[in-house]
mmCIF file of C-alpha atoms in Angstrom:
data_model
loop_
_atom_site.group_PDB
_atom_site.id
_atom_site.type_symbol
_atom_site.label_atom_id
_atom_site.label_comp_id
_atom_site.label_asym_id
_atom_site.label_seq_id
_atom_site.Cartn_x
_atom_site.Cartn_y
_atom_site.Cartn_z
ATOM 1 C CA MET B 12 6.381 37.872 -9.829
ATOM 2 C CA LYS B 13 9.419 40.103 -9.710
ATOM 3 C CA LYS B 14 9.930 42.986 -11.984
ATOM 4 C CA GLU B 15 12.564 45.766 -11.778
ATOM 5 C CA ALA B 16 10.956 48.702 -10.128
ATOM 6 C CA LEU B 17 10.470 52.169 -11.413
ATOM 7 C CA PHE B 18 11.385 55.225 -9.306
ATOM 8 C CA TRP B 19 14.461 54.410 -7.296
ATOM 9 C CA GLU B 20 18.119 55.475 -7.080
ATOM 10 C CA LYS B 21 21.396 53.812 -6.010
ATOM 11 C CA LYS B 22 22.915 54.741 -2.722
ATOM 12 C CA ASP B 23 26.173 53.652 -1.005
ATOM 13 C CA ASN B 24 27.089 50.064 -0.066
ATOM 14 C CA GLY B 25 24.561 48.567 -2.434
ATOM 15 C CA SER B 26 21.536 50.303 -0.819
ATOM 16 C CA VAL B 27 18.819 51.914 -2.856
ATOM 17 C CA ARG B 28 16.379 54.640 -2.206
ATOM 18 C CA CYS B 29 12.796 54.193 -3.309
ATOM 19 C CA THR B 30 11.224 57.392 -4.652
ATOM 20 C CA LEU B 31 7.732 56.078 -5.315
ATOM 21 C CA CYS B 32 6.142 57.511 -2.208
ATOM 22 C CA PRO B 33 6.954 60.252 0.337
ATOM 23 C CA ARG B 34 8.538 57.656 2.686
ATOM 24 C CA TYR B 35 11.659 57.538 0.548
ATOM 25 C CA CYS B 36 12.756 54.279 2.005
ATOM 26 C CA VAL B 37 16.451 53.600 1.963
ATOM 27 C CA ILE B 38 16.671 49.794 1.553
ATOM 28 C CA ALA B 39 19.748 47.681 2.207
ATOM 29 C CA PRO B 40 20.542 44.631 -0.022
ATOM 30 C CA GLY B 41 18.361 41.686 0.905
ATOM 31 C CA HIS B 42 15.727 43.883 2.626
ATOM 32 C CA LYS B 43 12.334 45.355 1.698
ATOM 33 C CA GLY B 44 10.824 48.750 1.964
ATOM 34 C CA HIS B 45 8.104 49.849 4.421
ATOM 35 C CA CYS B 46 5.387 48.525 2.136
ATOM 36 C CA GLN B 47 6.975 45.037 2.207
ATOM 37 C CA VAL B 48 6.561 44.503 -1.496
ATOM 38 C CA ARG B 49 9.501 46.363 -2.918
ATOM 39 C CA GLY B 50 12.871 44.751 -2.327
ATOM 40 C CA ASN B 51 16.582 45.367 -2.818
ATOM 41 C CA GLU B 52 18.284 42.453 -4.615
ATOM 42 C CA ASN B 53 21.956 42.968 -5.200
ATOM 43 C CA GLY B 54 21.617 46.689 -5.484
ATOM 44 C CA THR B 55 18.529 46.688 -7.749
ATOM 45 C CA LEU B 56 14.993 47.579 -6.551
ATOM 46 C CA PHE B 57 12.341 45.166 -7.580
ATOM 47 C CA SER B 58 8.550 44.999 -7.304
ATOM 48 C CA LEU B 59 8.001 41.684 -5.639
ATOM 49 C CA VAL B 60 4.244 41.450 -6.506
ATOM 50 C CA TYR B 61 3.963 42.270 -10.134
ATOM 51 C CA GLY B 62 0.682 40.771 -11.247
ATOM 52 C CA ASP B 63 0.193 38.866 -7.930
ATOM 53 C CA CYS B 64 -3.403 39.319 -6.957
ATOM 54 C CA SER B 65 -4.612 38.646 -3.400
ATOM 55 C CA ALA B 66 -8.254 39.412 -4.192
ATOM 56 C CA ILE B 67 -10.288 39.487 -7.423
ATOM 57 C CA ALA B 68 -13.913 40.483 -7.708
ATOM 58 C CA VAL B 69 -16.600 42.152 -9.867
ATOM 59 C CA ASP B 70 -18.071 44.988 -7.918
ATOM 60 C CA PRO B 71 -20.727 47.685 -8.516
ATOM 61 C CA ILE B 72 -18.777 50.896 -8.981
ATOM 62 C CA GLU B 73 -20.749 52.386 -6.061
ATOM 63 C CA LYS B 74 -18.944 49.901 -3.752
ATOM 64 C CA LYS B 75 -15.556 51.536 -4.280
ATOM 65 C CA PRO B 76 -17.290 53.932 -3.146
ATOM 66 C CA LEU B 77 -17.714 56.137 -6.269
ATOM 67 C CA ARG B 78 -21.078 57.788 -6.357
ATOM 68 C CA GLN B 79 -20.868 59.933 -9.518
ATOM 69 C CA PHE B 80 -18.558 58.017 -11.760
ATOM 70 C CA HIS B 81 -20.182 55.716 -14.358
ATOM 71 C CA PRO B 82 -23.126 54.839 -11.920
ATOM 72 C CA GLY B 83 -24.734 51.506 -12.478
ATOM 73 C CA THR B 84 -21.681 49.959 -14.084
ATOM 74 C CA HIS B 85 -19.546 47.092 -12.810
ATOM 75 C CA VAL B 86 -15.838 47.273 -12.170
ATOM 76 C CA PHE B 87 -13.241 44.487 -12.133
ATOM 77 C CA SER B 88 -11.408 44.856 -8.864
ATOM 78 C CA VAL B 89 -7.979 43.532 -7.916
ATOM 79 C CA SER B 90 -5.553 43.977 -5.091
ATOM 80 C CA THR B 91 -2.198 42.583 -3.877
ATOM 81 C CA VAL B 92 -0.679 42.706 -0.312
ATOM 82 C CA GLY B 93 1.069 45.440 1.579
ATOM 83 C CA CYS B 94 0.670 49.207 2.217
ATOM 84 C CA ASN B 95 2.718 52.324 2.604
ATOM 85 C CA LEU B 96 0.747 53.550 5.586
ATOM 86 C CA ASP B 97 0.229 51.944 9.086
ATOM 87 C CA CYS B 98 -3.411 52.842 9.731
ATOM 88 C CA LYS B 99 -4.519 51.396 13.008
ATOM 89 C CA HIS B 100 -8.142 51.349 11.853
ATOM 90 C CA CYS B 101 -7.355 49.498 8.560
ATOM 91 C CA GLN B 102 -10.608 47.741 7.286
ATOM 92 C CA ASN B 103 -8.650 45.488 4.953
ATOM 93 C CA TRP B 104 -5.736 44.744 7.251
ATOM 94 C CA HIS B 105 -5.818 41.109 6.278
ATOM 95 C CA LEU B 106 -4.537 42.228 2.835
ATOM 96 C CA SER B 107 -2.703 45.380 3.610
ATOM 97 C CA HIS B 108 -0.675 43.808 6.427
ATOM 98 C CA SER B 109 -0.327 40.245 5.255
ATOM 99 C CA GLY B 110 3.031 39.070 3.851
ATOM 100 C CA LEU B 111 4.247 37.656 0.586
ATOM 101 C CA ASP B 112 3.512 34.131 1.694
ATOM 102 C CA ARG B 113 -0.177 34.753 1.152
ATOM 103 C CA LYS B 114 -1.601 32.661 -1.617
ATOM 104 C CA MET B 115 -2.025 34.838 -4.687
ATOM 105 C CA GLU B 116 -3.103 34.428 -8.313
ATOM 106 C CA PHE B 117 -0.962 35.818 -11.106
ATOM 107 C CA LEU B 118 -2.683 37.891 -13.779
ATOM 108 C CA SER B 119 -0.616 39.513 -16.479
ATOM 109 C CA PRO B 120 -1.799 43.011 -17.488
ATOM 110 C CA LEU B 121 -3.314 41.500 -20.664
ATOM 111 C CA ASN B 122 -4.994 38.717 -18.713
ATOM 112 C CA LEU B 123 -6.442 41.263 -16.316
ATOM 113 C CA VAL B 124 -8.016 43.266 -19.100
ATOM 114 C CA ASP B 125 -9.289 40.131 -20.858
ATOM 115 C CA MET B 126 -10.905 38.905 -17.560
ATOM 116 C CA ALA B 127 -12.535 42.247 -16.987
ATOM 117 C CA LYS B 128 -14.128 42.098 -20.404
ATOM 118 C CA LYS B 129 -15.097 38.441 -19.965
ATOM 119 C CA TYR B 130 -17.024 39.295 -16.812
ATOM 120 C CA ASN B 131 -18.776 42.218 -18.412
ATOM 121 C CA SER B 132 -17.030 44.849 -16.375
ATOM 122 C CA GLN B 133 -16.849 48.359 -17.858
ATOM 123 C CA GLY B 134 -13.652 49.259 -15.940
ATOM 124 C CA ILE B 135 -10.835 48.116 -13.687
ATOM 125 C CA ALA B 136 -10.137 49.229 -10.163
ATOM 126 C CA TRP B 137 -6.937 48.709 -8.171
ATOM 127 C CA THR B 138 -8.432 48.637 -4.697
ATOM 128 C CA TYR B 139 -8.723 46.841 -1.331
ATOM 129 C CA ASN B 140 -5.051 47.563 -0.559
ATOM 130 C CA GLU B 141 -2.986 50.543 -1.685
ATOM 131 C CA PRO B 142 -2.513 50.493 -5.521
ATOM 132 C CA THR B 143 0.568 52.815 -5.423
ATOM 133 C CA ILE B 144 2.842 50.125 -4.023
ATOM 134 C CA TRP B 145 2.480 47.852 -7.095
ATOM 135 C CA PHE B 146 2.800 50.809 -9.411
ATOM 136 C CA GLU B 147 4.554 49.017 -12.227
ATOM 137 C CA TYR B 148 1.571 46.558 -12.624
ATOM 138 C CA THR B 149 -1.086 49.144 -12.370
ATOM 139 C CA TYR B 150 0.686 51.336 -14.907
ATOM 140 C CA ASP B 151 1.172 48.594 -17.462
ATOM 141 C CA SER B 152 -2.386 47.383 -16.999
ATOM 142 C CA ALA B 153 -3.956 50.874 -17.159
ATOM 143 C CA ILE B 154 -2.391 51.518 -20.554
ATOM 144 C CA ILE B 155 -3.868 48.347 -22.027
ATOM 145 C CA ALA B 156 -7.278 48.939 -20.305
ATOM 146 C CA LYS B 157 -7.510 52.426 -21.883
ATOM 147 C CA GLU B 158 -6.538 51.030 -25.314
ATOM 148 C CA GLN B 159 -9.393 48.559 -25.027
ATOM 149 C CA GLY B 160 -12.025 50.995 -23.906
ATOM 150 C CA LEU B 161 -12.176 50.317 -20.204
ATOM 151 C CA TYR B 162 -12.244 53.055 -17.549
ATOM 152 C CA THR B 163 -9.598 52.907 -14.813
ATOM 153 C CA VAL B 164 -9.794 53.575 -11.053
ATOM 154 C CA TYR B 165 -7.318 53.973 -8.180
ATOM 155 C CA VAL B 166 -8.940 53.532 -4.738
ATOM 156 C CA THR B 167 -5.989 55.010 -2.757
ATOM 157 C CA ASN B 168 -4.619 56.708 0.290
ATOM 158 C CA GLY B 169 -3.086 59.251 -2.013
ATOM 159 C CA TYR B 170 0.453 58.826 -0.489
ATOM 160 C CA ILE B 171 2.380 59.013 -3.861
ATOM 161 C CA ASN B 172 5.071 61.311 -5.220
ATOM 162 C CA GLU B 173 4.524 63.674 -8.076
ATOM 163 C CA GLU B 174 6.598 61.944 -10.649
ATOM 164 C CA PRO B 175 4.813 58.543 -10.556
ATOM 165 C CA LEU B 176 1.489 60.282 -10.349
ATOM 166 C CA ASP B 177 2.299 62.191 -13.570
ATOM 167 C CA MET B 178 3.415 58.932 -15.239
ATOM 168 C CA ILE B 179 0.136 57.141 -14.610
ATOM 169 C CA GLY B 180 -1.998 60.293 -14.790
ATOM 170 C CA PRO B 181 -2.900 60.042 -18.501
ATOM 171 C CA TYR B 182 -4.260 56.460 -17.931
ATOM 172 C CA LEU B 183 -6.302 56.941 -14.795
ATOM 173 C CA ASP B 184 -9.908 58.132 -14.961
ATOM 174 C CA ALA B 185 -10.925 58.190 -11.358
ATOM 175 C CA TYR B 186 -9.120 58.827 -8.129
ATOM 176 C CA CYS B 187 -11.131 57.720 -5.074
ATOM 177 C CA VAL B 188 -9.076 58.943 -2.058
ATOM 178 C CA ASP B 189 -9.436 58.039 1.607
ATOM 179 C CA LEU B 190 -8.697 61.365 3.245
ATOM 180 C CA LYS B 191 -8.399 59.907 6.736
ATOM 181 C CA GLY B 192 -8.168 63.040 8.902
ATOM 182 C CA PHE B 193 -6.987 66.622 8.883
ATOM 183 C CA SER B 194 -4.393 67.053 11.673
ATOM 184 C CA ASP B 195 -0.760 66.166 11.879
ATOM 185 C CA LYS B 196 -1.422 64.538 15.252
ATOM 186 C CA PHE B 197 -3.993 62.190 13.616
ATOM 187 C CA PHE B 198 -1.723 61.173 10.802
ATOM 188 C CA ARG B 199 1.285 60.580 13.148
ATOM 189 C CA GLU B 200 -0.691 58.567 15.755
ATOM 190 C CA ILE B 201 -3.137 56.685 13.481
ATOM 191 C CA CYS B 202 -1.426 56.424 10.088
ATOM 192 C CA GLY B 203 2.254 56.511 10.907
ATOM 193 C CA ILE B 204 3.188 59.427 8.646
ATOM 194 C CA PRO B 205 4.110 63.074 9.519
ATOM 195 C CA SER B 206 1.153 64.813 7.878
ATOM 196 C CA ALA B 207 -1.401 64.861 5.081
ATOM 197 C CA GLU B 208 0.451 67.426 3.028
ATOM 198 C CA PRO B 209 1.671 65.022 0.271
ATOM 199 C CA ILE B 210 -1.721 63.498 0.109
ATOM 200 C CA LEU B 211 -3.464 66.817 -0.386
ATOM 201 C CA LYS B 212 -0.962 67.817 -3.115
ATOM 202 C CA ALA B 213 -1.510 64.462 -4.954
ATOM 203 C CA ILE B 214 -5.333 64.890 -4.801
ATOM 204 C CA LYS B 215 -5.257 68.372 -6.235
ATOM 205 C CA ARG B 216 -2.742 67.437 -8.959
ATOM 206 C CA ALA B 217 -4.836 64.431 -9.997
ATOM 207 C CA LYS B 218 -7.751 66.777 -10.527
ATOM 208 C CA ASP B 219 -6.069 69.929 -11.856
ATOM 209 C CA LYS B 220 -3.340 68.410 -14.066
ATOM 210 C CA TRP B 221 -4.837 65.083 -15.185
ATOM 211 C CA ASN B 222 -8.554 65.963 -14.956
ATOM 212 C CA MET B 223 -9.348 62.727 -13.028
ATOM 213 C CA HIS B 224 -12.711 62.360 -11.529
ATOM 214 C CA VAL B 225 -12.015 62.802 -7.769
ATOM 215 C CA GLU B 226 -14.213 61.700 -4.851
ATOM 216 C CA ILE B 227 -13.193 61.814 -1.158
ATOM 217 C CA VAL B 228 -13.956 59.236 1.520
ATOM 218 C CA THR B 229 -13.471 59.749 5.272
ATOM 219 C CA ASN B 230 -13.911 56.917 7.752
ATOM 220 C CA VAL B 231 -15.111 58.678 10.870
ATOM 221 C CA ILE B 232 -13.405 57.224 13.974
ATOM 222 C CA PRO B 233 -14.776 58.039 17.389
ATOM 223 C CA GLY B 234 -12.384 60.130 19.432
ATOM 224 C CA HIS B 235 -9.780 60.467 16.614
ATOM 225 C CA ASN B 236 -11.087 62.345 13.619
ATOM 226 C CA ASP B 237 -14.754 63.074 14.561
ATOM 227 C CA ASP B 238 -14.077 66.549 16.029
ATOM 228 C CA GLU B 239 -15.520 69.541 14.338
ATOM 229 C CA GLU B 240 -12.207 71.094 13.637
ATOM 230 C CA GLN B 241 -10.909 68.242 11.513
ATOM 231 C CA LEU B 242 -14.293 67.598 9.766
ATOM 232 C CA LYS B 243 -14.694 71.281 8.930
ATOM 233 C CA GLY B 244 -11.058 71.393 7.739
ATOM 234 C CA ILE B 245 -11.634 68.538 5.296
ATOM 235 C CA ALA B 246 -14.905 70.002 3.970
ATOM 236 C CA GLU B 247 -13.457 73.453 3.499
ATOM 237 C CA TRP B 248 -10.376 72.039 1.787
ATOM 238 C CA ILE B 249 -12.513 69.957 -0.603
ATOM 239 C CA LYS B 250 -14.617 73.071 -1.570
ATOM 240 C CA ALA B 251 -11.580 75.287 -2.030
ATOM 241 C CA ASN B 252 -9.402 72.889 -3.954
ATOM 242 C CA LEU B 253 -11.762 70.367 -5.694
ATOM 243 C CA GLY B 254 -15.042 72.337 -5.971
ATOM 244 C CA ALA B 255 -18.315 72.438 -4.079
ATOM 245 C CA ASP B 256 -19.848 69.588 -6.088
ATOM 246 C CA THR B 257 -17.159 67.108 -5.256
ATOM 247 C CA VAL B 258 -18.490 63.980 -3.503
ATOM 248 C CA TRP B 259 -17.527 63.569 0.187
ATOM 249 C CA GLU B 260 -18.586 60.158 1.503
ATOM 250 C CA LEU B 261 -18.529 59.813 5.352
ATOM 251 C CA THR B 262 -18.300 56.100 6.390
ATOM 252 C CA ARG B 263 -18.948 54.378 9.662
ATOM 253 C CA PHE B 264 -16.010 52.972 11.555
ATOM 254 C CA PHE B 265 -16.321 49.437 12.791
ATOM 255 C CA PRO B 266 -13.983 48.055 15.447
ATOM 256 C CA ASN B 267 -11.078 46.470 13.672
ATOM 257 C CA TYR B 268 -7.372 45.815 13.667
ATOM 258 C CA LYS B 269 -5.507 47.960 16.286
ATOM 259 C CA LEU B 270 -8.627 49.920 17.167
ATOM 260 C CA ALA B 271 -10.787 46.926 17.978
ATOM 261 C CA ASN B 272 -11.406 48.379 21.469
ATOM 262 C CA LEU B 273 -13.519 51.287 20.149
ATOM 263 C CA GLU B 274 -17.246 51.366 19.493
ATOM 264 C CA GLU B 275 -18.640 51.806 16.029
ATOM 265 C CA THR B 276 -19.390 55.276 14.892
ATOM 266 C CA PRO B 277 -22.726 56.569 16.231
ATOM 267 C CA LEU B 278 -25.184 57.482 13.447
ATOM 268 C CA ALA B 279 -25.598 60.915 15.192
ATOM 269 C CA THR B 280 -21.839 61.495 14.675
ATOM 270 C CA LEU B 281 -22.092 60.876 10.970
ATOM 271 C CA GLN B 282 -25.167 62.993 10.635
ATOM 272 C CA LYS B 283 -23.344 65.893 12.426
ATOM 273 C CA ALA B 284 -20.384 65.370 10.076
ATOM 274 C CA ARG B 285 -22.681 65.596 7.073
ATOM 275 C CA GLU B 286 -24.156 68.813 8.377
ATOM 276 C CA ILE B 287 -20.651 70.249 8.771
ATOM 277 C CA GLY B 288 -19.967 69.440 5.120
ATOM 278 C CA LEU B 289 -23.177 70.998 3.872
ATOM 279 C CA THR B 290 -22.651 74.125 6.004
ATOM 280 C CA ALA B 291 -19.201 74.439 4.536
ATOM 281 C CA GLY B 292 -20.837 74.669 1.095
ATOM 282 C CA LEU B 293 -20.443 71.101 -0.243
ATOM 283 C CA THR B 294 -23.448 69.850 -2.185
ATOM 284 C CA ASN B 295 -22.708 66.063 -2.383
ATOM 285 C CA VAL B 296 -22.174 64.795 1.098
ATOM 286 C CA PHE B 297 -23.214 61.181 1.748
ATOM 287 C CA LEU B 298 -23.177 58.666 4.572
ATOM 288 C CA GLY B 299 -21.779 55.161 3.941
ATOM 289 C CA ASN B 300 -21.991 51.857 5.842
ATOM 290 C CA VAL B 301 -25.388 52.848 7.326
ATOM 291 C CA ARG B 302 -28.925 52.138 6.409
#
């Protein structure tokens, strides 16, 4: 479903500039932004996937993964298609990089909340693909969810601008962020963005200004972000900016998408990464995707 987008401005010759995320896409009439789900129609920016769900499931909250947020509860999880990053190791590429021709089910914000309650979920998570890119839907849904006593979760890459984060901030309870690496080289080569700076700012703002429950996840990729410098950098940043008790989950990479030529992450690498986190002073460092 189409709905006029939030966070954009008119440019010359009918073009528009999307201000939702730090890409600031300038979009000509009849074209879409980088995420492929925000399009310029006759000089107006529209969300092209409002309420269009590519996946719907009831998950344990621990699957998000959130370790210390309402443990033991179930969360109603929904996604659409598209993404504002180009991660070569994307584990959900079949959603994040599929087009609008994918078969999807429409759920209005009220229907979404009703279904969550029908299936005995205590909250709603926008997950599987990047929730920022269908912001209008997540915002409208989060307001209703909070009014009806459900908790709300973004499982996100954190690539969002300050103004939209502040708009949805009062209605988001948890911010589970995939902090993918800690060097500009990594983000340029693997994720297709200049650096992690906007992501780090968004994470800190979510916690400091909006008091969201924040947990950090890093998918450890052999030869790309498994070096001690990056892992130590992430751990020290978490401690300094989010607190020593913040959860850092280290997950195993499995060959996928554009990095299908790599081996899965050795368990020894994950164990070493955990030791780096503990040595840096973090108290809640966990391994994921391993026995």
